[in-house]
């Protein structure tokens, strides 16, 4: 079967290509007087000398006689049942034998050791890690990987810890692939990159008797915009545009100068005529940035979001001047509401954070769990309710 990347997967019905378990004395002795040649690789068997074959056969006969003399008590320990989705790799006097199963397998006491190998498809995820793209953007990227074992002997002989080795191989391949690409290509060609990762990982793991069936790349978040692109073009979220507008002058400091309106820039136009300026000795006080940021949440509040979250939050925001302002986000009824001051009822959770951290949360530069673990976000109440803010942040994309 050919996938979209051109990789030819191994057949799914190859369970029966391994020899079935042979029950009895002659079957258990196969490979002793006429030893089998192993395949290539670190676990390959070498031919035994006649003296080694003689000792091997003699000890095997003694083990079988001991099994007969102590039967049926020894049957509880010598007979093993192997299901269809497993194979049993048996070592007799330290030498590997043909995989056994499915069905009933006879093991000789004291001289046989075994290891079960599961042939079913399994999955693991590569934890999100910080990676820098070719154009200097910092991303949080993870991956989901599905794999299965197609050769039980290689999976036991070629590598000690198969799961850890496969996980490290997938993470290294993902890191190398993303370092060579700019941010735009990573976002637009995730399927193509996933197919390339599938080929690169299989080039390594097939020597271990393992085949990767599927790789799915997951870009969690962009932690830093590309260095060679203007600040305005990197803001692909309406909320981020509103946040920069309420910061007043933050755009100029980031871009290093005045920002001219472009096709990707949101221009804020006030439809209300401003009042006539008053003559005063000092500059007029500037409204808090936190108030504008929280007010920008109102268009994103919906009935579905209220039913999903169902909690009331009170935010105690520390301002740069040293004072503290109180705001609320009520998602318990209707379409929800946000405003200045304390909520009408008792809040489920009280959150304390700085104004800069609030901006980072709403612009998705900071995650609630990460802010809590770093001490930038203090919680009075149930932490699980605070983690529901992730649903609010996802609704703002």
Coordinates of C-alpha atoms in Angstrom, one line a residue:
X1 CA 0.0 0.0 0.0
X2 CA 1.5 3.3 -1.1
X3 CA 0.8 6.4 1.1
X4 CA 1.0 10.0 -0.2
X5 CA 4.7 10.2 0.5
X6 CA 5.5 7.1 -1.6
X7 CA 6.4 4.9 1.3
X8 CA 5.4 1.3 0.9
X9 CA 4.1 0.0 4.2
X10 CA 4.6 -3.5 5.4
X11 CA 1.6 -5.8 5.1
X12 CA -0.7 -5.8 8.1
X13 CA -1.4 -9.5 7.9
X14 CA 2.2 -10.7 8.4
X15 CA 1.5 -12.3 11.8
X16 CA 1.5 -15.8 10.3
X17 CA 4.9 -15.5 8.6
X18 CA 6.5 -16.5 11.9
X19 CA 6.7 -20.2 12.7
X20 CA 3.9 -21.4 14.9
X21 CA 4.7 -22.9 18.2
X22 CA 5.8 -26.5 18.0
X23 CA 4.7 -28.7 20.9
X24 CA 6.7 -31.7 22.0
X25 CA 10.3 -32.8 22.5
X26 CA 11.4 -32.8 18.8
X27 CA 9.9 -29.3 18.3
X28 CA 11.6 -28.0 21.4
X29 CA 14.9 -29.3 20.2
X30 CA 14.9 -27.7 16.8
X31 CA 18.1 -25.7 16.4
X32 CA 20.1 -27.7 19.0
X33 CA 21.6 -30.6 16.9
X34 CA 21.3 -28.6 13.7
X35 CA 21.6 -25.0 14.8
X36 CA 19.8 -22.3 12.8
X37 CA 21.7 -19.5 11.1
X38 CA 20.7 -16.1 12.4
X39 CA 20.1 -13.1 10.3
X40 CA 22.3 -10.1 9.9
X41 CA 22.6 -7.7 12.7
X42 CA 24.0 -7.6 16.3
X43 CA 21.9 -10.6 17.3
X44 CA 23.0 -12.9 14.5
X45 CA 23.8 -16.4 15.6
X46 CA 27.1 -18.0 14.7
X47 CA 27.4 -21.8 14.0
X48 CA 28.2 -23.9 17.0
X49 CA 31.0 -26.4 17.3
X50 CA 30.2 -30.1 17.7
X51 CA 31.2 -30.0 21.4
X52 CA 28.8 -27.0 22.0
X53 CA 26.0 -28.8 20.1
X54 CA 26.6 -31.9 22.2
X55 CA 26.5 -30.0 25.5
X56 CA 23.5 -28.0 24.3
X57 CA 21.6 -31.2 23.4
X58 CA 22.5 -33.1 26.5
X59 CA 21.3 -30.3 28.8
X60 CA 18.1 -29.9 26.8
X61 CA 17.4 -33.7 27.2
X62 CA 18.0 -33.5 30.9
X63 CA 15.7 -30.5 31.2
X64 CA 13.0 -32.4 29.3
X65 CA 13.4 -35.5 31.5
X66 CA 13.0 -33.3 34.6
X67 CA 9.8 -31.8 33.0
X68 CA 8.4 -35.3 32.6
X69 CA 9.3 -36.5 36.1
X70 CA 7.7 -33.6 37.7
X71 CA 4.6 -33.5 35.5
X72 CA 1.8 -32.3 36.0
X73 CA 3.2 -29.9 38.6
X74 CA 5.8 -28.6 36.2
X75 CA 3.1 -28.1 33.6
X76 CA 1.9 -25.0 35.4
X77 CA 5.3 -23.4 34.9
X78 CA 6.4 -24.9 31.5
X79 CA 3.2 -24.3 29.5
X80 CA 2.6 -20.8 28.3
X81 CA -0.4 -19.5 26.2
X82 CA 0.5 -16.8 23.6
X83 CA -2.4 -14.8 22.1
X84 CA -2.7 -14.1 18.4
X85 CA -1.4 -10.6 18.7
X86 CA 1.7 -11.6 20.5
X87 CA 4.9 -13.6 19.9
X88 CA 7.2 -15.1 22.4
X89 CA 11.0 -14.8 21.9
X90 CA 12.6 -17.7 23.7
X91 CA 16.3 -18.0 24.7
X92 CA 17.5 -21.5 25.4
X93 CA 20.8 -21.6 27.2
X94 CA 21.3 -18.0 26.1
X95 CA 20.8 -18.6 22.4
X96 CA 17.7 -17.2 20.6
X97 CA 15.2 -19.5 19.0
X98 CA 12.5 -19.0 16.4
X99 CA 9.6 -16.8 17.7
X100 CA 6.9 -19.0 19.3
X101 CA 3.1 -18.5 19.1
X102 CA 0.3 -18.0 18.9
X103 CA -1.1 -20.9 20.9
X104 CA 0.5 -23.1 23.6
X105 CA 4.3 -23.0 24.0
X106 CA 6.4 -25.5 26.0
X107 CA 9.3 -24.1 27.9
X108 CA 12.0 -26.2 29.5
X109 CA 12.5 -25.4 33.2
X110 CA 15.8 -23.7 34.3
X111 CA 17.2 -23.4 30.8
X112 CA 14.6 -21.4 28.9
X113 CA 13.9 -17.7 29.3
X114 CA 11.4 -15.7 27.3
X115 CA 10.1 -12.3 26.4
X116 CA 6.7 -11.4 25.0
X117 CA 6.4 -9.0 22.1
X118 CA 3.2 -7.2 21.3
X119 CA 2.6 -6.9 17.5
X120 CA -0.4 -4.5 17.7
X121 CA -0.2 -0.9 16.6
X122 CA 0.8 1.5 19.5
X123 CA 1.1 5.2 19.7
X124 CA 3.1 7.8 21.6
X125 CA 3.4 11.6 21.5
X126 CA 6.6 13.7 21.3
X127 CA 6.1 16.3 24.0
X128 CA 6.0 19.9 22.8
X129 CA 9.5 21.5 22.7
X130 CA 10.8 24.9 21.7
X131 CA 12.3 25.0 18.2
X132 CA 13.8 27.8 16.2
X133 CA 12.8 27.9 12.5
X134 CA 15.1 29.1 9.7
X135 CA 13.8 32.7 9.9
X136 CA 14.3 32.9 13.7
X137 CA 10.7 32.2 14.8
X138 CA 10.5 30.2 18.1
X139 CA 7.7 27.6 18.0
X140 CA 6.3 25.0 20.5
X141 CA 6.0 21.9 18.3
X142 CA 5.1 18.3 19.2
X143 CA 4.1 15.2 17.2
X144 CA 1.9 12.1 17.4
X145 CA 3.5 8.8 16.2
X146 CA 1.9 5.4 15.6
X147 CA 4.1 2.4 15.2
X148 CA 4.1 -1.4 15.3
X149 CA 6.6 -4.3 15.5
X150 CA 7.0 -6.4 12.4
X151 CA 10.0 -8.5 13.5
X152 CA 10.0 -9.7 17.2
X153 CA 13.5 -11.0 17.1
X154 CA 15.0 -7.7 15.9
X155 CA 12.9 -5.7 18.4
X156 CA 14.5 -7.7 21.2
X157 CA 18.0 -8.1 19.9
X158 CA 18.7 -4.8 18.2
X159 CA 17.8 -2.3 20.8
X160 CA 17.4 -2.4 24.6
X161 CA 14.6 0.1 25.2
X162 CA 12.6 0.2 22.0
X163 CA 10.0 2.9 23.1
X164 CA 12.7 5.4 24.3
X165 CA 14.8 4.9 21.3
X166 CA 11.9 5.4 18.9
X167 CA 10.8 8.5 20.8
X168 CA 14.3 10.0 20.7
X169 CA 14.6 9.2 17.0
X170 CA 11.3 11.0 16.2
X171 CA 12.3 14.0 18.2
X172 CA 15.7 14.4 16.6
X173 CA 14.1 13.9 13.1
X174 CA 11.5 16.6 13.9
X175 CA 14.1 19.0 15.1
X176 CA 16.4 18.6 12.1
X177 CA 13.4 19.0 9.7
X178 CA 12.1 22.2 11.2
X179 CA 15.4 23.9 11.6
X180 CA 15.7 24.0 7.8
X181 CA 12.3 25.6 7.1
X182 CA 10.8 29.1 7.6
X183 CA 7.7 29.6 9.7
X184 CA 5.4 30.1 6.7
X185 CA 6.5 26.8 5.1
X186 CA 6.0 25.0 8.4
X187 CA 2.4 26.3 8.8
X188 CA 1.4 25.6 5.2
X189 CA 3.1 22.2 4.6
X190 CA 2.6 20.3 7.8
X191 CA 1.4 17.2 5.9
X192 CA 4.4 17.2 3.6
X193 CA 6.8 17.6 6.6
X194 CA 5.0 14.7 8.4
X195 CA 5.5 12.5 5.4
X196 CA 9.2 13.3 5.3
X197 CA 9.5 12.6 9.0
X198 CA 7.8 9.2 8.4
X199 CA 10.4 8.2 5.9
X200 CA 13.3 9.4 8.0
X201 CA 12.2 7.7 11.1
X202 CA 11.5 4.4 9.2
X203 CA 15.0 4.5 7.8
X204 CA 16.3 4.1 11.3
X205 CA 13.6 2.0 13.1
X206 CA 13.2 -0.7 10.4
X207 CA 16.6 -2.1 11.5
X208 CA 15.0 -2.5 15.0
X209 CA 12.1 -4.6 13.6
X210 CA 9.7 -1.6 14.0
X211 CA 7.7 0.3 11.4
X212 CA 6.2 3.7 11.9
X213 CA 2.7 3.9 10.3
X214 CA 1.8 7.5 10.9
X215 CA 3.3 10.8 12.0
X216 CA 1.2 13.9 12.7
X217 CA 3.0 17.2 13.3
X218 CA 1.3 19.5 15.9
X219 CA 2.4 23.2 16.1
X220 CA 1.2 24.2 19.6
X221 CA 2.0 27.9 19.6
X222 CA 4.4 30.6 18.2
X223 CA 6.5 31.9 21.1
X224 CA 8.4 34.5 19.1
X225 CA 7.7 35.9 15.6
X226 CA 10.2 35.7 12.8
X227 CA 13.1 38.1 13.1
X228 CA 13.2 39.2 9.4
X229 CA 9.5 40.1 9.2
X230 CA 7.8 43.4 10.3
X231 CA 5.9 43.4 13.5
X232 CA 2.6 44.2 11.9
X233 CA 2.6 41.3 9.5
X234 CA 3.3 38.8 12.3
X235 CA 0.1 39.7 14.1
X236 CA -2.4 37.3 12.6
X237 CA -5.0 37.6 15.4
X238 CA -7.6 40.3 15.8
X239 CA -7.1 40.2 19.6
X240 CA -3.3 40.9 19.2
X241 CA -4.1 43.9 17.0
X242 CA -6.5 45.2 19.7
X243 CA -3.9 44.6 22.4
X244 CA -1.2 46.6 20.5
X245 CA -3.7 49.4 19.9
X246 CA -4.6 49.8 23.6
X247 CA -0.9 49.7 24.5
X248 CA -0.5 53.0 22.7
X249 CA 2.9 53.4 21.2
X250 CA 3.9 49.8 21.7
X251 CA 3.9 49.2 18.0
X252 CA 6.4 51.9 17.3
X253 CA 8.8 50.6 20.0
X254 CA 8.6 47.0 18.6
X255 CA 8.9 47.9 14.9
X256 CA 11.5 50.6 15.5
X257 CA 9.5 53.4 13.9
X258 CA 6.1 54.4 12.6
X259 CA 3.9 51.5 11.2
X260 CA 2.2 52.3 8.0
X261 CA -1.2 50.7 7.4
X262 CA -1.0 47.6 5.1
X263 CA -3.3 44.8 4.0
X264 CA -2.5 42.8 7.2
X265 CA -2.8 45.7 9.6
X266 CA -6.0 46.5 11.5
X267 CA -6.6 50.3 11.6
X268 CA -8.7 51.5 14.5
X269 CA -11.1 54.2 13.6
X270 CA -13.2 56.0 16.2
X271 CA -16.7 56.7 15.1
X272 CA -17.4 58.9 18.1
X273 CA -16.3 62.5 17.9
X274 CA -13.8 63.1 20.7
X275 CA -14.6 66.0 23.1
X276 CA -12.8 69.3 22.8
X277 CA -9.4 69.2 24.5
X278 CA -9.2 71.0 27.9
X279 CA -6.4 73.3 28.8
X280 CA -4.5 71.8 31.7
X281 CA -1.1 72.2 33.1
X282 CA -0.2 68.5 32.9
X283 CA -0.9 65.6 30.5
X284 CA -4.2 63.9 30.7
X285 CA -4.3 60.6 32.6
X286 CA -4.0 57.5 30.3
X287 CA -6.6 54.8 30.8
X288 CA -5.2 51.4 32.1
X289 CA -4.2 49.0 29.4
X290 CA -5.8 46.1 31.2
X291 CA -9.3 47.7 30.9
X292 CA -8.9 47.9 27.1
X293 CA -7.6 44.3 26.9
X294 CA -10.5 42.9 28.9
X295 CA -13.0 44.9 27.0
X296 CA -11.8 43.4 23.8
X297 CA -13.0 40.0 25.1
X298 CA -16.6 40.9 24.8
X299 CA -17.1 40.1 21.0
X300 CA -15.7 36.6 21.6
X301 CA -18.2 35.6 24.4
X302 CA -20.9 33.2 23.2
X303 CA -23.5 30.9 24.7
X304 CA -21.4 27.9 23.8
X305 CA -18.4 29.3 25.6
X306 CA -20.6 30.0 28.7
X307 CA -21.8 26.4 28.7
X308 CA -18.3 25.1 28.3
X309 CA -16.7 27.2 31.1
X310 CA -19.5 28.0 33.5
X311 CA -17.4 30.0 35.9
X312 CA -17.0 33.6 37.2
X313 CA -13.5 35.1 37.4
X314 CA -12.2 38.1 39.3
X315 CA -8.9 39.6 38.1
X316 CA -6.8 41.7 40.4
X317 CA -4.4 43.3 38.0
X318 CA -1.3 45.1 39.3
X319 CA -0.6 48.3 37.3
X320 CA 2.9 49.6 36.5
X321 CA 2.2 52.6 38.8
X322 CA 2.0 50.2 41.8
X323 CA -1.8 50.4 42.2
X324 CA -4.2 47.5 41.6
X325 CA -7.4 47.4 39.5
X326 CA -10.2 44.9 39.7
X327 CA -12.0 43.4 36.7
X328 CA -14.4 40.4 36.3
X329 CA -15.2 37.9 33.6
X330 CA -18.6 36.3 34.2
X331 CA -19.3 33.1 32.1
X332 CA -22.2 31.7 34.2
X333 CA -25.3 32.9 32.3
X334 CA -26.4 34.4 29.0
X335 CA -23.6 35.2 26.7
X336 CA -21.3 36.2 29.5
X337 CA -20.0 39.6 30.3
X338 CA -16.7 41.4 31.2
X339 CA -16.2 44.7 33.0
X340 CA -14.4 46.8 35.6
X341 CA -14.9 46.1 39.3
X342 CA -16.1 43.1 41.2
X343 CA -18.8 40.7 39.8
X344 CA -22.4 40.8 41.1
X345 CA -22.0 37.4 42.8
X346 CA -19.2 35.6 44.5
X347 CA -16.5 34.7 42.0
X348 CA -15.4 31.1 41.6
X349 CA -11.8 32.1 41.4
X350 CA -9.7 35.2 42.2
X351 CA -6.7 35.6 39.9
X352 CA -3.8 38.0 40.7
X353 CA -1.3 39.0 38.0
X354 CA 0.5 41.9 36.5
X355 CA -0.8 43.9 33.6
X356 CA 2.0 42.7 31.3
X357 CA 1.2 39.1 32.1
X358 CA -2.5 39.7 31.4
X359 CA -1.5 41.0 28.0
X360 CA 0.7 38.0 27.4
X361 CA -2.2 35.7 28.3
X362 CA -4.7 37.3 26.0
X363 CA -2.2 37.4 23.1
X364 CA -1.5 33.7 23.7
X365 CA 2.2 34.4 24.4
X366 CA 1.7 32.8 27.9
X367 CA -0.3 29.8 28.9
X368 CA -2.3 29.7 32.1
X369 CA -0.6 26.6 33.4
X370 CA 2.9 28.0 32.6
X371 CA 2.1 31.3 34.3
X372 CA 0.9 29.5 37.4
X373 CA 3.9 27.2 37.5
X374 CA 6.3 30.2 37.1
X375 CA 4.6 32.2 39.9
X376 CA 3.4 35.0 37.6
X377 CA -0.2 34.0 38.2
X378 CA -1.6 33.6 41.7
X379 CA -4.8 31.8 42.2
X380 CA -7.4 31.8 45.1
X381 CA -9.8 29.0 44.4
X382 CA -9.9 25.9 42.3
X383 CA -6.9 25.6 39.9
X384 CA -9.0 23.4 37.5
X385 CA -11.4 26.3 37.0
X386 CA -8.5 28.6 36.1
X387 CA -7.3 26.1 33.5
X388 CA -10.7 26.5 31.8
X389 CA -9.4 29.9 30.6
X390 CA -7.7 27.9 27.9
X391 CA -11.2 27.6 26.3
X392 CA -11.6 31.3 26.3
X393 CA -8.1 31.8 24.7
X394 CA -8.9 29.3 22.0
X395 CA -12.1 31.1 21.2
X396 CA -10.1 34.2 20.4
X397 CA -8.0 32.8 17.6

